[in-house]
Amino acid sequence: MTTVAEAGGAPRAARGAALDRLFEALCFGAATLLLTALGGLVVSLAIGGWPAFERFGLSFFTSATWDPVQEIYGAAGAVTGTLVTATLALLFALPLAFGIAIFLVELCPPMLRRPIGTAVELLAGIPSIVYGMWGLFVFAPWFAKHVQMPIMMSAKPGTLWETITTGVPNGAGILSASIILAIMILPFIAATMRELLLTIPAQVRESAYGLGSTTFEVIRNVSIPYVRTGAIGAVMLGLGRALGETMAVTFIIGNAHGFPTSIFASGSTIASTIANEFAEATGEAHTSSLIALGLVLFLITFAVLALARLLIGRQAHA
Amino acid sequence: MFRKVLVGVAACLALTACSNNSDKAGEAKAPAGAQIAGAGATFPAPLYAKWAEAQKAETGLALNYQAIGSGGGIKQIKAKTVAFGASDKPLKPEELNEAGLVQFPTVIGGVVPIVNLPGVTPGQIKLTGPLLADIFLGTVKKWNDPAIAQANPGVALPNLPITVVHRSDGSGTTFLFTSYLTAVAPQWAKVGASDAVAWPAGQGGKGNDGVSGYVKQTPGAIGYVEYAFAKQNGLAHAALQNAAGTFVNPTAESFAAAASGADWSKAPGFYLLLINQPGANAWPITGATFILMHKAQADAATGKSVLSFVDWAYAKGDAAANELAYVPLPADLKQRVRSSWSAIVGPDGKPVYVPAAQ
């Protein structure tokens, strides 16, 4: 027996080592390829956008003028629109997503668990153009009639509330776009949260129940603290999607350049501006300003992810 | 497994061989290769597709047209990645010369103001050019404004705020519309004409769908869309005052009137917008869509295919154009375009395509 093992063992070990090295090299190659692609993307965005930065300087970031006829471009309106819609979307989606995830994991009767879970996943799989069309033709008229008009008509003239609720009463604007975005990022956050909650060992929860805690206390004091770091990651994932979402927003935001002045006003986001204008942009300043917008969006997304890492890191050490 | 692949490859080869044969058979009719590639304007894309389908059945010549937008079409033809580019916005003669391109119109379309006015029947409301400019500038804010009432005696105008809806995406439609406003209203000069402008008022909808969607959902809204889109969707339009001073409705006849009233002989490189043309019945916001090609064709056969495609469309494509609510070119203009093709030459310096005498 020993002789057989020795005879077959050495070449097998050598072959195994060679395969291992090949495997390592392939994995390393995959990782480097990704990094190179990312690096190339940033560099080409920077090169493409450079003429715009050079021509407009700091005013590219501070001005909200977007005039393709006179070739004057400023990103401030689009950046504001992007940040406002993404933040509002997150505010709307977060409590709902938490609710869905906690219900699915802690409270849901087993019979309902699968249908609701599948529905959440289906929501994530709907293409964004469908949300856009639905938003424009179904949601916007409903929203205008049942939400926007009552609010606008009840606002007292001359008050701040009137200022921030003026707009065209057809349901297209910053708030509608934020709500559509919220629906779109909801399944991502909810699905990730559910996975996280499922990772909590049963003993931990059972022990808390054993000590006499109510369901609410278990969720608040045991489940949520247990998944907090991962939850921040899930939220940031949703925020990342909201920042970059293009087609749905383009259909429903009203597409006006400049600073949005109210929650019902038309606005624009970085992604919607690029989607609207890139195909027909011919002048160098126009094209390069749009590419520069792309770089700005990349930097914003990067900052969000970096912030998430930082928060998670701090939590992990604490 | 391996054998299956082999069999598959063999089958593919056999198929290609067969299709090669059929191509050769088709060559007797089609002037050259099996496929031509074009890219550009979205406005004529449905018609080009229809022409291509009919022509493939008849001559075997296949067209691969990508509707990527006029700006994209101009970029692609300049980069020589396609056999022809298509644009709703004609290039100026100096720009053509610089890039070594020629352009010619294929079909006519136009822009129609659409409105959502409760209690007013389609076409009942009449607008003049300067009035339209004031509305889109946001200076005329209500439908019962005295300026609108003056142009519409006897019409019960609602006391509704005007909501302006424009295209949010860069578009040849916007170019034509803003060119018209620039031409007829001095106050529009501060905005100017382009395929995307800094709109002083209103909301932007994406594409003809987006604009008509907003207009339909907003009482008191006014927008503008392609004529074909307005016709196919039965949208309520406004009548416009033309250069002759009459109020006209957008119909195939009024577009044709604008095209035949135009003097193409004084338009080098066919650079002509059919805006505010003379003629009692001419629709004031009319424009052609164009094809762009290189003057010097590296491959004479490709150039020949493109021109024979257009020649076929001129000769036999009018019915399809009418069916899709486009307006065919007048016969004399077609002839003028055909004779301009002598400037498109192959590597040997000879014209790549000589149309048969019509």
mmCIF file of N, CA, C and O in Angstrom, chain A residues 16-88:
data_model
loop_
_atom_site.group_PDB
_atom_site.id
_atom_site.type_symbol
_atom_site.label_atom_id
_atom_site.label_comp_id
_atom_site.label_asym_id
_atom_site.label_seq_id
_atom_site.Cartn_x
_atom_site.Cartn_y
_atom_site.Cartn_z
ATOM 1 N N GLY A 16 -0.708 18.849 -8.795
ATOM 2 C CA GLY A 16 -1.599 19.677 -7.994
ATOM 3 C C GLY A 16 -1.031 21.064 -7.778
ATOM 4 O O GLY A 16 -1.735 22.069 -7.918
ATOM 5 N N ALA A 17 0.266 21.147 -7.499
ATOM 6 C CA ALA A 17 0.906 22.438 -7.258
ATOM 7 C C ALA A 17 0.841 23.291 -8.516
ATOM 8 O O ALA A 17 0.563 24.492 -8.466
ATOM 9 N N ALA A 18 1.091 22.652 -9.663
ATOM 10 C CA ALA A 18 1.072 23.391 -10.931
ATOM 11 C C ALA A 18 -0.326 23.941 -11.194
ATOM 12 O O ALA A 18 -0.499 25.110 -11.565
ATOM 13 N N LEU A 19 -1.330 23.089 -10.948
ATOM 14 C CA LEU A 19 -2.718 23.517 -11.156
ATOM 15 C C LEU A 19 -3.070 24.668 -10.232
ATOM 16 O O LEU A 19 -3.742 25.615 -10.618
ATOM 17 N N ASP A 20 -2.563 24.566 -8.989
ATOM 18 C CA ASP A 20 -2.824 25.624 -8.018
ATOM 19 C C ASP A 20 -2.264 26.951 -8.506
ATOM 20 O O ASP A 20 -2.917 27.990 -8.416
ATOM 21 N N ARG A 21 -1.020 26.882 -9.027
ATOM 22 C CA ARG A 21 -0.405 28.116 -9.514
ATOM 23 C C ARG A 21 -1.213 28.692 -10.671
ATOM 24 O O ARG A 21 -1.440 29.895 -10.745
ATOM 25 N N LEU A 22 -1.668 27.811 -11.560
ATOM 26 C CA LEU A 22 -2.465 28.252 -12.702
ATOM 27 C C LEU A 22 -3.746 28.922 -12.199
ATOM 28 O O LEU A 22 -4.149 29.991 -12.661
ATOM 29 N N PHE A 23 -4.347 28.272 -11.201
ATOM 30 C CA PHE A 23 -5.594 28.783 -10.637
ATOM 31 C C PHE A 23 -5.389 30.173 -10.036
ATOM 32 O O PHE A 23 -6.150 31.105 -10.283
ATOM 33 N N GLU A 24 -4.265 30.284 -9.267
ATOM 34 C CA GLU A 24 -3.952 31.577 -8.654
ATOM 35 C C GLU A 24 -3.766 32.637 -9.734
ATOM 36 O O GLU A 24 -4.269 33.757 -9.632
ATOM 37 N N ALA A 25 -3.028 32.254 -10.779
ATOM 38 C CA ALA A 25 -2.745 33.214 -11.847
ATOM 39 C C ALA A 25 -4.043 33.669 -12.513
ATOM 40 O O ALA A 25 -4.216 34.865 -12.798
ATOM 41 N N LEU A 26 -4.954 32.731 -12.730
ATOM 42 C CA LEU A 26 -6.221 33.078 -13.377
ATOM 43 C C LEU A 26 -7.026 34.041 -12.508
ATOM 44 O O LEU A 26 -7.558 35.040 -12.993
ATOM 45 N N CYS A 27 -7.072 33.720 -11.198
ATOM 46 C CA CYS A 27 -7.820 34.597 -10.296
ATOM 47 C C CYS A 27 -7.187 35.973 -10.249
ATOM 48 O O CYS A 27 -7.876 37.004 -10.291
ATOM 49 N N PHE A 28 -5.878 36.002 -10.165
ATOM 50 C CA PHE A 28 -5.161 37.274 -10.132
ATOM 51 C C PHE A 28 -5.445 38.055 -11.417
ATOM 52 O O PHE A 28 -5.706 39.255 -11.402
ATOM 53 N N GLY A 29 -5.421 37.318 -12.534
ATOM 54 C CA GLY A 29 -5.699 37.956 -13.827
ATOM 55 C C GLY A 29 -7.079 38.572 -13.858
ATOM 56 O O GLY A 29 -7.257 39.707 -14.308
ATOM 57 N N ALA A 30 -8.061 37.842 -13.332
ATOM 58 C CA ALA A 30 -9.433 38.356 -13.331
ATOM 59 C C ALA A 30 -9.511 39.647 -12.532
ATOM 60 O O ALA A 30 -10.118 40.636 -12.958
ATOM 61 N N ALA A 31 -8.851 39.635 -11.363
ATOM 62 C CA ALA A 31 -8.895 40.820 -10.506
ATOM 63 C C ALA A 31 -8.194 42.004 -11.176
ATOM 64 O O ALA A 31 -8.682 43.136 -11.144
ATOM 65 N N THR A 32 -7.037 41.748 -11.779
ATOM 66 C CA THR A 32 -6.302 42.855 -12.409
ATOM 67 C C THR A 32 -7.070 43.402 -13.601
ATOM 68 O O THR A 32 -7.078 44.607 -13.830
ATOM 69 N N LEU A 33 -7.706 42.494 -14.343
ATOM 70 C CA LEU A 33 -8.471 42.931 -15.512
ATOM 71 C C LEU A 33 -9.536 43.937 -15.085
ATOM 72 O O LEU A 33 -9.708 44.996 -15.697
ATOM 73 N N LEU A 34 -10.193 43.628 -13.993
ATOM 74 C CA LEU A 34 -11.250 44.506 -13.491
ATOM 75 C C LEU A 34 -10.669 45.863 -13.101
ATOM 76 O O LEU A 34 -11.193 46.918 -13.469
ATOM 77 N N LEU A 35 -9.540 45.807 -12.364
ATOM 78 C CA LEU A 35 -8.912 47.053 -11.926
ATOM 79 C C LEU A 35 -8.473 47.888 -13.123
ATOM 80 O O LEU A 35 -8.645 49.102 -13.155
ATOM 81 N N THR A 36 -7.903 47.199 -14.140
ATOM 82 C CA THR A 36 -7.443 47.916 -15.323
ATOM 83 C C THR A 36 -8.609 48.575 -16.038
ATOM 84 O O THR A 36 -8.536 49.728 -16.460
ATOM 85 N N ALA A 37 -9.716 47.836 -16.133
ATOM 86 C CA ALA A 37 -10.893 48.394 -16.799
ATOM 87 C C ALA A 37 -11.381 49.627 -16.053
ATOM 88 O O ALA A 37 -11.690 50.657 -16.657
ATOM 89 N N LEU A 38 -11.415 49.522 -14.729
ATOM 90 C CA LEU A 38 -11.864 50.652 -13.913
ATOM 91 C C LEU A 38 -10.936 51.849 -14.102
ATOM 92 O O LEU A 38 -11.385 52.978 -14.342
ATOM 93 N N GLY A 39 -9.625 51.556 -14.034
ATOM 94 C CA GLY A 39 -8.641 52.628 -14.221
ATOM 95 C C GLY A 39 -8.796 53.270 -15.589
ATOM 96 O O GLY A 39 -8.813 54.499 -15.722
ATOM 97 N N GLY A 40 -8.954 52.425 -16.604
ATOM 98 C CA GLY A 40 -9.099 52.942 -17.966
ATOM 99 C C GLY A 40 -10.327 53.815 -18.097
ATOM 100 O O GLY A 40 -10.297 54.871 -18.742
ATOM 101 N N LEU A 41 -11.382 53.414 -17.425
ATOM 102 C CA LEU A 41 -12.635 54.177 -17.465
ATOM 103 C C LEU A 41 -12.430 55.571 -16.877
ATOM 104 O O LEU A 41 -12.805 56.584 -17.480
ATOM 105 N N VAL A 42 -11.793 55.604 -15.703
ATOM 106 C CA VAL A 42 -11.578 56.893 -15.049
ATOM 107 C C VAL A 42 -10.698 57.778 -15.926
ATOM 108 O O VAL A 42 -10.994 58.963 -16.149
ATOM 109 N N VAL A 43 -9.620 57.181 -16.456
ATOM 110 C CA VAL A 43 -8.692 57.974 -17.270
ATOM 111 C C VAL A 43 -9.401 58.508 -18.512
ATOM 112 O O VAL A 43 -9.289 59.693 -18.847
ATOM 113 N N SER A 44 -10.194 57.660 -19.170
ATOM 114 C CA SER A 44 -10.834 58.150 -20.399
ATOM 115 C C SER A 44 -11.903 59.192 -20.089
ATOM 116 O O SER A 44 -12.087 60.146 -20.850
ATOM 117 N N LEU A 45 -12.593 59.067 -18.944
ATOM 118 C CA LEU A 45 -13.550 60.106 -18.542
ATOM 119 C C LEU A 45 -12.814 61.416 -18.278
ATOM 120 O O LEU A 45 -13.253 62.492 -18.698
ATOM 121 N N ALA A 46 -11.659 61.311 -17.596
ATOM 122 C CA ALA A 46 -10.902 62.522 -17.271
ATOM 123 C C ALA A 46 -10.396 63.186 -18.546
ATOM 124 O O ALA A 46 -10.486 64.407 -18.712
ATOM 125 N N ILE A 47 -9.884 62.382 -19.485
ATOM 126 C CA ILE A 47 -9.372 62.955 -20.739
ATOM 127 C C ILE A 47 -10.521 63.579 -21.531
ATOM 128 O O ILE A 47 -10.431 64.710 -22.011
ATOM 129 N N GLY A 48 -11.645 62.842 -21.626
ATOM 130 C CA GLY A 48 -12.781 63.349 -22.390
ATOM 131 C C GLY A 48 -13.377 64.601 -21.778
ATOM 132 O O GLY A 48 -13.860 65.484 -22.483
ATOM 133 N N GLY A 49 -13.370 64.675 -20.463
ATOM 134 C CA GLY A 49 -13.995 65.803 -19.794
ATOM 135 C C GLY A 49 -13.056 66.982 -19.586
ATOM 136 O O GLY A 49 -13.494 68.074 -19.233
ATOM 137 N N TRP A 50 -11.754 66.752 -19.823
ATOM 138 C CA TRP A 50 -10.776 67.792 -19.534
ATOM 139 C C TRP A 50 -11.068 69.117 -20.241
ATOM 140 O O TRP A 50 -11.026 70.186 -19.606
ATOM 141 N N PRO A 51 -11.407 69.104 -21.550
ATOM 142 C CA PRO A 51 -11.680 70.389 -22.211
ATOM 143 C C PRO A 51 -12.761 71.197 -21.488
ATOM 144 O O PRO A 51 -12.667 72.425 -21.435
ATOM 145 N N ALA A 52 -13.755 70.516 -20.928
ATOM 146 C CA ALA A 52 -14.817 71.241 -20.222
ATOM 147 C C ALA A 52 -14.279 71.864 -18.939
ATOM 148 O O ALA A 52 -14.535 73.038 -18.652
ATOM 149 N N PHE A 53 -13.490 71.086 -18.178
ATOM 150 C CA PHE A 53 -12.917 71.638 -16.942
ATOM 151 C C PHE A 53 -12.006 72.819 -17.263
ATOM 152 O O PHE A 53 -11.996 73.835 -16.581
ATOM 153 N N GLU A 54 -11.239 72.670 -18.338
ATOM 154 C CA GLU A 54 -10.283 73.707 -18.713
ATOM 155 C C GLU A 54 -11.026 74.974 -19.124
ATOM 156 O O GLU A 54 -10.629 76.088 -18.786
ATOM 157 N N ARG A 55 -12.115 74.788 -19.874
ATOM 158 C CA ARG A 55 -12.812 75.937 -20.437
ATOM 159 C C ARG A 55 -13.648 76.676 -19.391
ATOM 160 O O ARG A 55 -13.679 77.895 -19.362
ATOM 161 N N PHE A 56 -14.304 75.920 -18.518
ATOM 162 C CA PHE A 56 -15.229 76.573 -17.593
ATOM 163 C C PHE A 56 -14.653 76.691 -16.183
ATOM 164 O O PHE A 56 -15.175 77.437 -15.363
ATOM 165 N N GLY A 57 -13.574 75.955 -15.888
ATOM 166 C CA GLY A 57 -12.946 76.034 -14.578
ATOM 167 C C GLY A 57 -13.915 75.706 -13.461
ATOM 168 O O GLY A 57 -14.753 74.800 -13.584
ATOM 169 N N LEU A 58 -13.815 76.486 -12.388
ATOM 170 C CA LEU A 58 -14.628 76.226 -11.220
ATOM 171 C C LEU A 58 -16.110 76.450 -11.496
ATOM 172 O O LEU A 58 -16.969 75.822 -10.874
ATOM 173 N N SER A 59 -16.418 77.330 -12.454
ATOM 174 C CA SER A 59 -17.826 77.651 -12.713
ATOM 175 C C SER A 59 -18.572 76.430 -13.243
ATOM 176 O O SER A 59 -19.798 76.391 -13.192
ATOM 177 N N PHE A 60 -17.848 75.419 -13.728
ATOM 178 C CA PHE A 60 -18.514 74.192 -14.158
ATOM 179 C C PHE A 60 -19.249 73.552 -12.976
ATOM 180 O O PHE A 60 -20.288 72.935 -13.138
ATOM 181 N N PHE A 61 -18.683 73.732 -11.778
ATOM 182 C CA PHE A 61 -19.294 73.113 -10.597
ATOM 183 C C PHE A 61 -20.270 74.033 -9.886
ATOM 184 O O PHE A 61 -21.115 73.584 -9.139
ATOM 185 N N THR A 62 -20.142 75.351 -10.094
ATOM 186 C CA THR A 62 -20.975 76.281 -9.333
ATOM 187 C C THR A 62 -22.143 76.816 -10.152
ATOM 188 O O THR A 62 -23.140 77.244 -9.594
ATOM 189 N N SER A 63 -22.029 76.800 -11.489
ATOM 190 C CA SER A 63 -23.087 77.396 -12.296
ATOM 191 C C SER A 63 -24.111 76.349 -12.702
ATOM 192 O O SER A 63 -23.787 75.183 -12.917
ATOM 193 N N ALA A 64 -25.376 76.785 -12.781
ATOM 194 C CA ALA A 64 -26.434 75.867 -13.217
ATOM 195 C C ALA A 64 -26.893 76.216 -14.630
ATOM 196 O O ALA A 64 -27.936 75.750 -15.068
ATOM 197 N N THR A 65 -26.136 77.027 -15.341
ATOM 198 C CA THR A 65 -26.489 77.369 -16.722
ATOM 199 C C THR A 65 -26.141 76.191 -17.613
ATOM 200 O O THR A 65 -25.059 75.615 -17.504
ATOM 201 N N TRP A 66 -27.075 75.794 -18.475
ATOM 202 C CA TRP A 66 -26.787 74.703 -19.412
ATOM 203 C C TRP A 66 -27.345 75.149 -20.754
ATOM 204 O O TRP A 66 -28.526 74.993 -21.027
ATOM 205 N N ASP A 67 -26.512 75.778 -21.559
ATOM 206 C CA ASP A 67 -26.972 76.420 -22.779
ATOM 207 C C ASP A 67 -26.207 75.899 -23.994
ATOM 208 O O ASP A 67 -25.117 76.370 -24.307
ATOM 209 N N PRO A 68 -26.763 74.905 -24.683
ATOM 210 C CA PRO A 68 -26.048 74.313 -25.815
ATOM 211 C C PRO A 68 -25.893 75.270 -27.002
ATOM 212 O O PRO A 68 -25.052 75.040 -27.854
ATOM 213 N N VAL A 69 -26.712 76.349 -27.055
ATOM 214 C CA VAL A 69 -26.582 77.268 -28.183
ATOM 215 C C VAL A 69 -25.351 78.146 -28.013
ATOM 216 O O VAL A 69 -24.531 78.285 -28.908
ATOM 217 N N GLN A 70 -25.220 78.717 -26.801
ATOM 218 C CA GLN A 70 -24.050 79.569 -26.557
ATOM 219 C C GLN A 70 -22.873 78.769 -26.015
ATOM 220 O O GLN A 70 -21.820 79.333 -25.717
ATOM 221 N N GLU A 71 -23.042 77.480 -25.857
ATOM 222 C CA GLU A 71 -21.995 76.591 -25.361
ATOM 223 C C GLU A 71 -21.472 77.001 -24.003
ATOM 224 O O GLU A 71 -20.266 77.166 -23.797
ATOM 225 N N ILE A 72 -22.387 77.235 -23.068
ATOM 226 C CA ILE A 72 -21.993 77.496 -21.692
ATOM 227 C C ILE A 72 -22.592 76.376 -20.845
ATOM 228 O O ILE A 72 -23.796 76.144 -20.879
ATOM 229 N N TYR A 73 -21.731 75.688 -20.116
ATOM 230 C CA TYR A 73 -22.226 74.532 -19.362
ATOM 231 C C TYR A 73 -21.798 74.596 -17.900
ATOM 232 O O TYR A 73 -20.648 74.897 -17.596
ATOM 233 N N GLY A 74 -22.732 74.297 -17.014
ATOM 234 C CA GLY A 74 -22.428 74.202 -15.595
ATOM 235 C C GLY A 74 -23.165 73.007 -15.023
ATOM 236 O O GLY A 74 -24.313 72.744 -15.393
ATOM 237 N N ALA A 75 -22.532 72.288 -14.112
ATOM 238 C CA ALA A 75 -23.094 71.023 -13.639
ATOM 239 C C ALA A 75 -23.915 71.164 -12.367
ATOM 240 O O ALA A 75 -24.525 70.195 -11.927
ATOM 241 N N ALA A 76 -23.955 72.342 -11.776
ATOM 242 C CA ALA A 76 -24.523 72.463 -10.424
ATOM 243 C C ALA A 76 -25.983 72.004 -10.365
ATOM 244 O O ALA A 76 -26.376 71.339 -9.408
ATOM 245 N N GLY A 77 -26.776 72.362 -11.371
ATOM 246 C CA GLY A 77 -28.189 71.966 -11.363
ATOM 247 C C GLY A 77 -28.350 70.461 -11.355
ATOM 248 O O GLY A 77 -29.101 69.901 -10.556
ATOM 249 N N ALA A 78 -27.602 69.802 -12.243
ATOM 250 C CA ALA A 78 -27.707 68.349 -12.362
ATOM 251 C C ALA A 78 -27.185 67.656 -11.104
ATOM 252 O O ALA A 78 -27.765 66.668 -10.637
ATOM 253 N N VAL A 79 -26.091 68.186 -10.534
ATOM 254 C CA VAL A 79 -25.538 67.576 -9.317
ATOM 255 C C VAL A 79 -26.548 67.704 -8.184
ATOM 256 O O VAL A 79 -26.828 66.734 -7.460
ATOM 257 N N THR A 80 -27.152 68.902 -8.043
ATOM 258 C CA THR A 80 -28.158 69.095 -7.001
ATOM 259 C C THR A 80 -29.325 68.131 -7.204
ATOM 260 O O THR A 80 -29.763 67.464 -6.255
ATOM 261 N N GLY A 81 -29.816 68.051 -8.443
ATOM 262 C CA GLY A 81 -30.935 67.159 -8.737
ATOM 263 C C GLY A 81 -30.603 65.724 -8.373
ATOM 264 O O GLY A 81 -31.422 65.000 -7.784
ATOM 265 N N THR A 82 -29.389 65.291 -8.703
ATOM 266 C CA THR A 82 -28.963 63.926 -8.411
ATOM 267 C C THR A 82 -28.968 63.661 -6.912
ATOM 268 O O THR A 82 -29.525 62.658 -6.433
ATOM 269 N N LEU A 83 -28.344 64.577 -6.159
ATOM 270 C CA LEU A 83 -28.232 64.364 -4.715
ATOM 271 C C LEU A 83 -29.595 64.425 -4.040
ATOM 272 O O LEU A 83 -29.903 63.597 -3.181
ATOM 273 N N VAL A 84 -30.427 65.385 -4.453
ATOM 274 C CA VAL A 84 -31.739 65.532 -3.816
ATOM 275 C C VAL A 84 -32.613 64.304 -4.088
ATOM 276 O O VAL A 84 -33.184 63.718 -3.163
ATOM 277 N N THR A 85 -32.701 63.874 -5.358
ATOM 278 C CA THR A 85 -33.577 62.734 -5.651
ATOM 279 C C THR A 85 -33.067 61.466 -4.970
ATOM 280 O O THR A 85 -33.861 60.691 -4.428
ATOM 281 N N ALA A 86 -31.753 61.251 -4.977
ATOM 282 C CA ALA A 86 -31.218 60.022 -4.380
ATOM 283 C C ALA A 86 -31.456 60.018 -2.877
ATOM 284 O O ALA A 86 -31.832 58.992 -2.299
ATOM 285 N N THR A 87 -31.255 61.169 -2.237
ATOM 286 C CA THR A 87 -31.450 61.231 -0.790
ATOM 287 C C THR A 87 -32.917 61.009 -0.431
ATOM 288 O O THR A 87 -33.241 60.232 0.477
ATOM 289 N N LEU A 88 -33.814 61.713 -1.154
ATOM 290 C CA LEU A 88 -35.247 61.532 -0.878
ATOM 291 C C LEU A 88 -35.652 60.080 -1.101
ATOM 292 O O LEU A 88 -36.391 59.497 -0.292
#
